[in-house]
């Protein structure tokens, strides 16, 4: 600290040794440099803000988790997650990588990088448009279903959405979702549904939250 004060003092002595005209020119140069740097920062911040306004923002807004009975016994848990582009420009090369699992309520089962599905395709989501991600199912037994209904276990959904913004930058959104508390039951009667009760929950964000860039 003493050396810094000494260095500043020496520079002040040098400055004071100049005549008034030279001092004025030095001050003018310093002020000009400060103004130039400030203007550059303003331009850079304005450009970054403009880019943020232009980019796409994909997020999860709604969805359902269902447990359906299987013909050969047991159940199949599936998820239907609605995503929306809330940005001002399209999301290009959009694709989803889902993972659904069942496990204890106190031990979250989330995958930061779910495996690519065999039939993945890319698409474009325009500004304000929505897309539904149909999650691959996982099998659960009667004991697991009972535990989910009692709140002892949860159905965990990891959904990673990848896309490019209008500037060509790769973006991602990772949702960590579980089944909500409110359970609904209905009788399966559609052609592709097996006879028996179908259990469904609205999705609920997990306390670990979302990740996005």
Short mmCIF file of C-alpha atoms in Angstrom, two decimals:
data_model
loop_
_atom_site.label_atom_id
_atom_site.label_comp_id
_atom_site.label_asym_id
_atom_site.label_seq_id
_atom_site.Cartn_x
_atom_site.Cartn_y
_atom_site.Cartn_z
CA UNK A 1 0.00 0.00 0.00
CA UNK A 2 2.87 2.36 0.85
CA UNK A 3 4.45 1.70 -2.55
CA UNK A 4 1.19 2.52 -4.34
CA UNK A 5 0.85 5.83 -2.48
CA UNK A 6 4.47 6.63 -3.30
CA UNK A 7 3.90 5.83 -7.00
CA UNK A 8 0.83 8.09 -7.13
CA UNK A 9 2.75 10.88 -5.42
CA UNK A 10 5.57 10.65 -7.97
CA UNK A 11 3.12 10.86 -10.89
CA UNK A 12 1.45 13.91 -9.31
CA UNK A 13 4.83 15.61 -8.95
CA UNK A 14 5.57 14.94 -12.62
CA UNK A 15 2.18 16.34 -13.65
CA UNK A 16 2.64 19.49 -11.55
CA UNK A 17 6.06 20.06 -13.10
CA UNK A 18 4.46 20.76 -16.50
CA UNK A 19 3.26 24.22 -17.51
CA UNK A 20 -0.48 25.00 -17.43
CA UNK A 21 -0.96 24.43 -21.16
CA UNK A 22 0.58 20.94 -21.03
CA UNK A 23 -1.48 20.08 -17.95
CA UNK A 24 -4.66 21.14 -19.73
CA UNK A 25 -3.78 18.96 -22.73
CA UNK A 26 -3.10 15.95 -20.50
CA UNK A 27 -6.45 16.41 -18.73
CA UNK A 28 -8.21 16.74 -22.10
CA UNK A 29 -6.63 13.53 -23.39
CA UNK A 30 -7.63 11.66 -20.23
CA UNK A 31 -11.22 12.92 -20.40
CA UNK A 32 -11.43 12.01 -24.09
CA UNK A 33 -10.19 8.48 -23.34
CA UNK A 34 -12.72 8.08 -20.49
CA UNK A 35 -15.58 9.25 -22.74
CA UNK A 36 -14.47 6.91 -25.54
CA UNK A 37 -14.36 3.88 -23.20
CA UNK A 38 -17.76 4.81 -21.73
CA UNK A 39 -19.30 5.08 -25.21
CA UNK A 40 -17.85 1.71 -26.20
CA UNK A 41 -19.38 0.11 -23.10
CA UNK A 42 -22.76 1.70 -23.87
CA UNK A 43 -22.66 0.43 -27.46
CA UNK A 44 -21.66 -3.06 -26.30
CA UNK A 45 -24.39 -3.19 -23.64
CA UNK A 46 -26.96 -1.94 -26.15
CA UNK A 47 -25.93 -4.61 -28.64
CA UNK A 48 -26.16 -7.37 -26.02
CA UNK A 49 -29.59 -6.13 -24.91
CA UNK A 50 -30.74 -6.13 -28.54
CA UNK A 51 -29.51 -9.69 -28.97
CA UNK A 52 -31.37 -10.78 -25.82
CA UNK A 53 -34.55 -9.22 -27.17
CA UNK A 54 -34.15 -11.01 -30.50
CA UNK A 55 -33.38 -14.50 -29.23
CA UNK A 56 -35.82 -17.36 -28.73
CA UNK A 57 -36.81 -18.46 -25.20
CA UNK A 58 -38.24 -21.96 -24.91
CA UNK A 59 -39.82 -22.96 -21.59
CA UNK A 60 -42.30 -25.49 -20.16
CA UNK A 61 -45.73 -24.01 -19.41
CA UNK A 62 -48.00 -27.00 -18.74
CA UNK A 63 -48.29 -30.75 -18.95
CA UNK A 64 -49.66 -34.00 -17.61
CA UNK A 65 -48.20 -37.20 -16.20
CA UNK A 66 -50.34 -40.31 -16.68
CA UNK A 67 -50.14 -43.88 -15.39
CA UNK A 68 -51.97 -46.38 -17.58
CA UNK A 69 -52.70 -50.07 -16.93
CA UNK A 70 -51.01 -52.65 -19.19
CA UNK A 71 -52.64 -55.76 -20.60
CA UNK A 72 -49.96 -58.03 -19.17
CA UNK A 73 -50.08 -56.42 -15.73
CA UNK A 74 -48.29 -53.48 -14.22
CA UNK A 75 -48.51 -49.89 -15.38
CA UNK A 76 -46.88 -47.50 -17.79
CA UNK A 77 -46.01 -43.94 -16.76
CA UNK A 78 -46.01 -41.34 -19.53
CA UNK A 79 -45.60 -37.59 -19.72
CA UNK A 80 -46.97 -34.91 -22.02
CA UNK A 81 -45.14 -31.60 -21.59
CA UNK A 82 -46.20 -28.41 -23.39
CA UNK A 83 -43.34 -26.12 -24.37
CA UNK A 84 -43.67 -22.55 -25.63
CA UNK A 85 -41.27 -20.20 -27.39
CA UNK A 86 -41.72 -16.96 -25.46
CA UNK A 87 -39.05 -15.12 -27.44
CA UNK A 88 -39.53 -12.75 -30.38
CA UNK A 89 -37.85 -14.94 -33.00
CA UNK A 90 -38.11 -18.63 -34.01
CA UNK A 91 -36.23 -21.46 -32.30
CA UNK A 92 -34.43 -23.40 -35.04
CA UNK A 93 -33.26 -27.03 -35.04
CA UNK A 94 -35.52 -27.63 -32.06
CA UNK A 95 -35.54 -31.08 -30.48
CA UNK A 96 -36.37 -32.63 -27.11
CA UNK A 97 -34.51 -35.26 -25.10
CA UNK A 98 -36.81 -36.73 -22.43
CA UNK A 99 -36.37 -39.12 -19.52
CA UNK A 100 -39.05 -40.36 -17.11
CA UNK A 101 -38.37 -42.39 -13.96
CA UNK A 102 -40.02 -43.38 -10.70
CA UNK A 103 -38.24 -43.19 -7.36
CA UNK A 104 -38.34 -42.10 -3.70
CA UNK A 105 -39.68 -38.61 -2.96
CA UNK A 106 -36.60 -37.65 -0.94
CA UNK A 107 -34.12 -38.75 -3.66
CA UNK A 108 -34.68 -36.87 -6.92
CA UNK A 109 -33.94 -38.84 -10.09
CA UNK A 110 -33.08 -36.33 -12.80
CA UNK A 111 -30.86 -36.71 -15.85
CA UNK A 112 -28.99 -33.55 -16.95
CA UNK A 113 -28.29 -35.13 -20.36
CA UNK A 114 -31.04 -37.60 -21.32
CA UNK A 115 -30.15 -40.02 -24.11
CA UNK A 116 -31.20 -39.14 -27.64
CA UNK A 117 -34.36 -40.93 -28.75
CA UNK A 118 -34.01 -43.29 -31.70
CA UNK A 119 -36.44 -41.31 -33.86
CA UNK A 120 -35.44 -37.75 -32.95
CA UNK A 121 -36.29 -35.07 -35.46
CA UNK A 122 -35.69 -31.35 -35.45
CA UNK A 123 -38.29 -28.68 -36.12
CA UNK A 124 -38.86 -24.94 -35.90
CA UNK A 125 -40.98 -23.25 -33.22
CA UNK A 126 -42.05 -19.76 -34.14
CA UNK A 127 -42.42 -16.90 -31.71
CA UNK A 128 -45.38 -17.57 -29.41
CA UNK A 129 -45.89 -21.09 -30.77
CA UNK A 130 -46.14 -24.26 -28.71
CA UNK A 131 -44.94 -27.84 -29.03
CA UNK A 132 -45.82 -30.95 -27.06
CA UNK A 133 -43.09 -33.33 -25.92
CA UNK A 134 -44.41 -36.88 -25.54
CA UNK A 135 -42.15 -38.62 -23.07
CA UNK A 136 -41.11 -42.20 -23.47
CA UNK A 137 -42.80 -44.39 -20.89
CA UNK A 138 -41.38 -46.34 -17.99
CA UNK A 139 -42.95 -49.42 -16.39
CA UNK A 140 -43.99 -49.36 -12.75
CA UNK A 141 -45.62 -52.05 -10.62
CA UNK A 142 -48.60 -51.91 -8.28
CA UNK A 143 -46.45 -51.20 -5.21
CA UNK A 144 -44.78 -48.25 -6.96
CA UNK A 145 -48.13 -46.87 -8.09
CA UNK A 146 -49.47 -47.10 -4.52
CA UNK A 147 -46.35 -45.30 -3.25
CA UNK A 148 -46.79 -42.54 -5.85
CA UNK A 149 -50.43 -42.11 -4.89
CA UNK A 150 -49.44 -41.91 -1.20
CA UNK A 151 -46.66 -39.40 -1.90
CA UNK A 152 -43.89 -41.80 -0.82
CA UNK A 153 -42.54 -41.89 -4.36
CA UNK A 154 -42.55 -39.47 -7.28
CA UNK A 155 -42.50 -39.71 -11.04
CA UNK A 156 -39.50 -37.69 -12.19
CA UNK A 157 -39.35 -36.08 -15.60
CA UNK A 158 -36.13 -34.74 -17.09
CA UNK A 159 -36.78 -32.82 -20.30
CA UNK A 160 -33.94 -31.13 -22.17
CA UNK A 161 -34.90 -28.94 -25.11
CA UNK A 162 -32.14 -27.91 -27.52
CA UNK A 163 -32.42 -25.29 -30.24
CA UNK A 164 -30.59 -22.51 -32.07
CA UNK A 165 -31.56 -18.86 -31.90
CA UNK A 166 -31.75 -16.42 -34.81
CA UNK A 167 -28.06 -15.58 -34.30
CA UNK A 168 -27.09 -19.24 -34.74
CA UNK A 169 -26.11 -19.77 -31.09
CA UNK A 170 -26.91 -23.14 -29.55
CA UNK A 171 -29.35 -22.89 -26.62
CA UNK A 172 -30.88 -25.33 -24.17
CA UNK A 173 -33.62 -25.57 -21.56
CA UNK A 174 -33.64 -28.33 -18.93
CA UNK A 175 -36.87 -28.89 -17.00
CA UNK A 176 -36.99 -30.87 -13.75
CA UNK A 177 -40.59 -31.92 -13.23
CA UNK A 178 -42.58 -34.25 -11.00
CA UNK A 179 -46.22 -35.20 -10.63
CA UNK A 180 -48.31 -32.70 -8.67
CA UNK A 181 -50.31 -33.50 -5.55
CA UNK A 182 -53.78 -33.52 -7.09
CA UNK A 183 -54.66 -36.95 -8.46
CA UNK A 184 -57.34 -37.53 -11.08
CA UNK A 185 -58.79 -40.87 -12.05
CA UNK A 186 -60.77 -41.91 -15.12
CA UNK A 187 -61.83 -45.13 -16.79
CA UNK A 188 -59.81 -46.00 -19.91
CA UNK A 189 -62.25 -46.48 -22.77
CA UNK A 190 -60.49 -45.15 -25.86
CA UNK A 191 -59.53 -47.73 -28.50
CA UNK A 192 -55.85 -47.69 -27.63
CA UNK A 193 -56.37 -47.67 -23.88
CA UNK A 194 -56.71 -50.79 -21.79
CA UNK A 195 -59.71 -51.17 -19.60
CA UNK A 196 -59.03 -49.99 -16.08
CA UNK A 197 -58.36 -46.80 -14.17
CA UNK A 198 -55.99 -44.24 -15.60
CA UNK A 199 -54.28 -41.97 -13.07
CA UNK A 200 -53.11 -38.51 -14.01
CA UNK A 201 -51.46 -35.49 -12.37
CA UNK A 202 -50.67 -31.99 -13.56
CA UNK A 203 -46.93 -31.43 -13.75
CA UNK A 204 -45.21 -29.62 -10.92
CA UNK A 205 -41.77 -27.94 -11.09
CA UNK A 206 -39.27 -29.55 -8.76
CA UNK A 207 -37.55 -27.41 -6.13
CA UNK A 208 -34.25 -27.88 -8.00
CA UNK A 209 -35.74 -25.62 -10.68
CA UNK A 210 -34.87 -25.24 -14.36
CA UNK A 211 -31.56 -24.72 -16.15
CA UNK A 212 -31.27 -22.64 -19.31
CA UNK A 213 -28.86 -20.48 -21.21
#
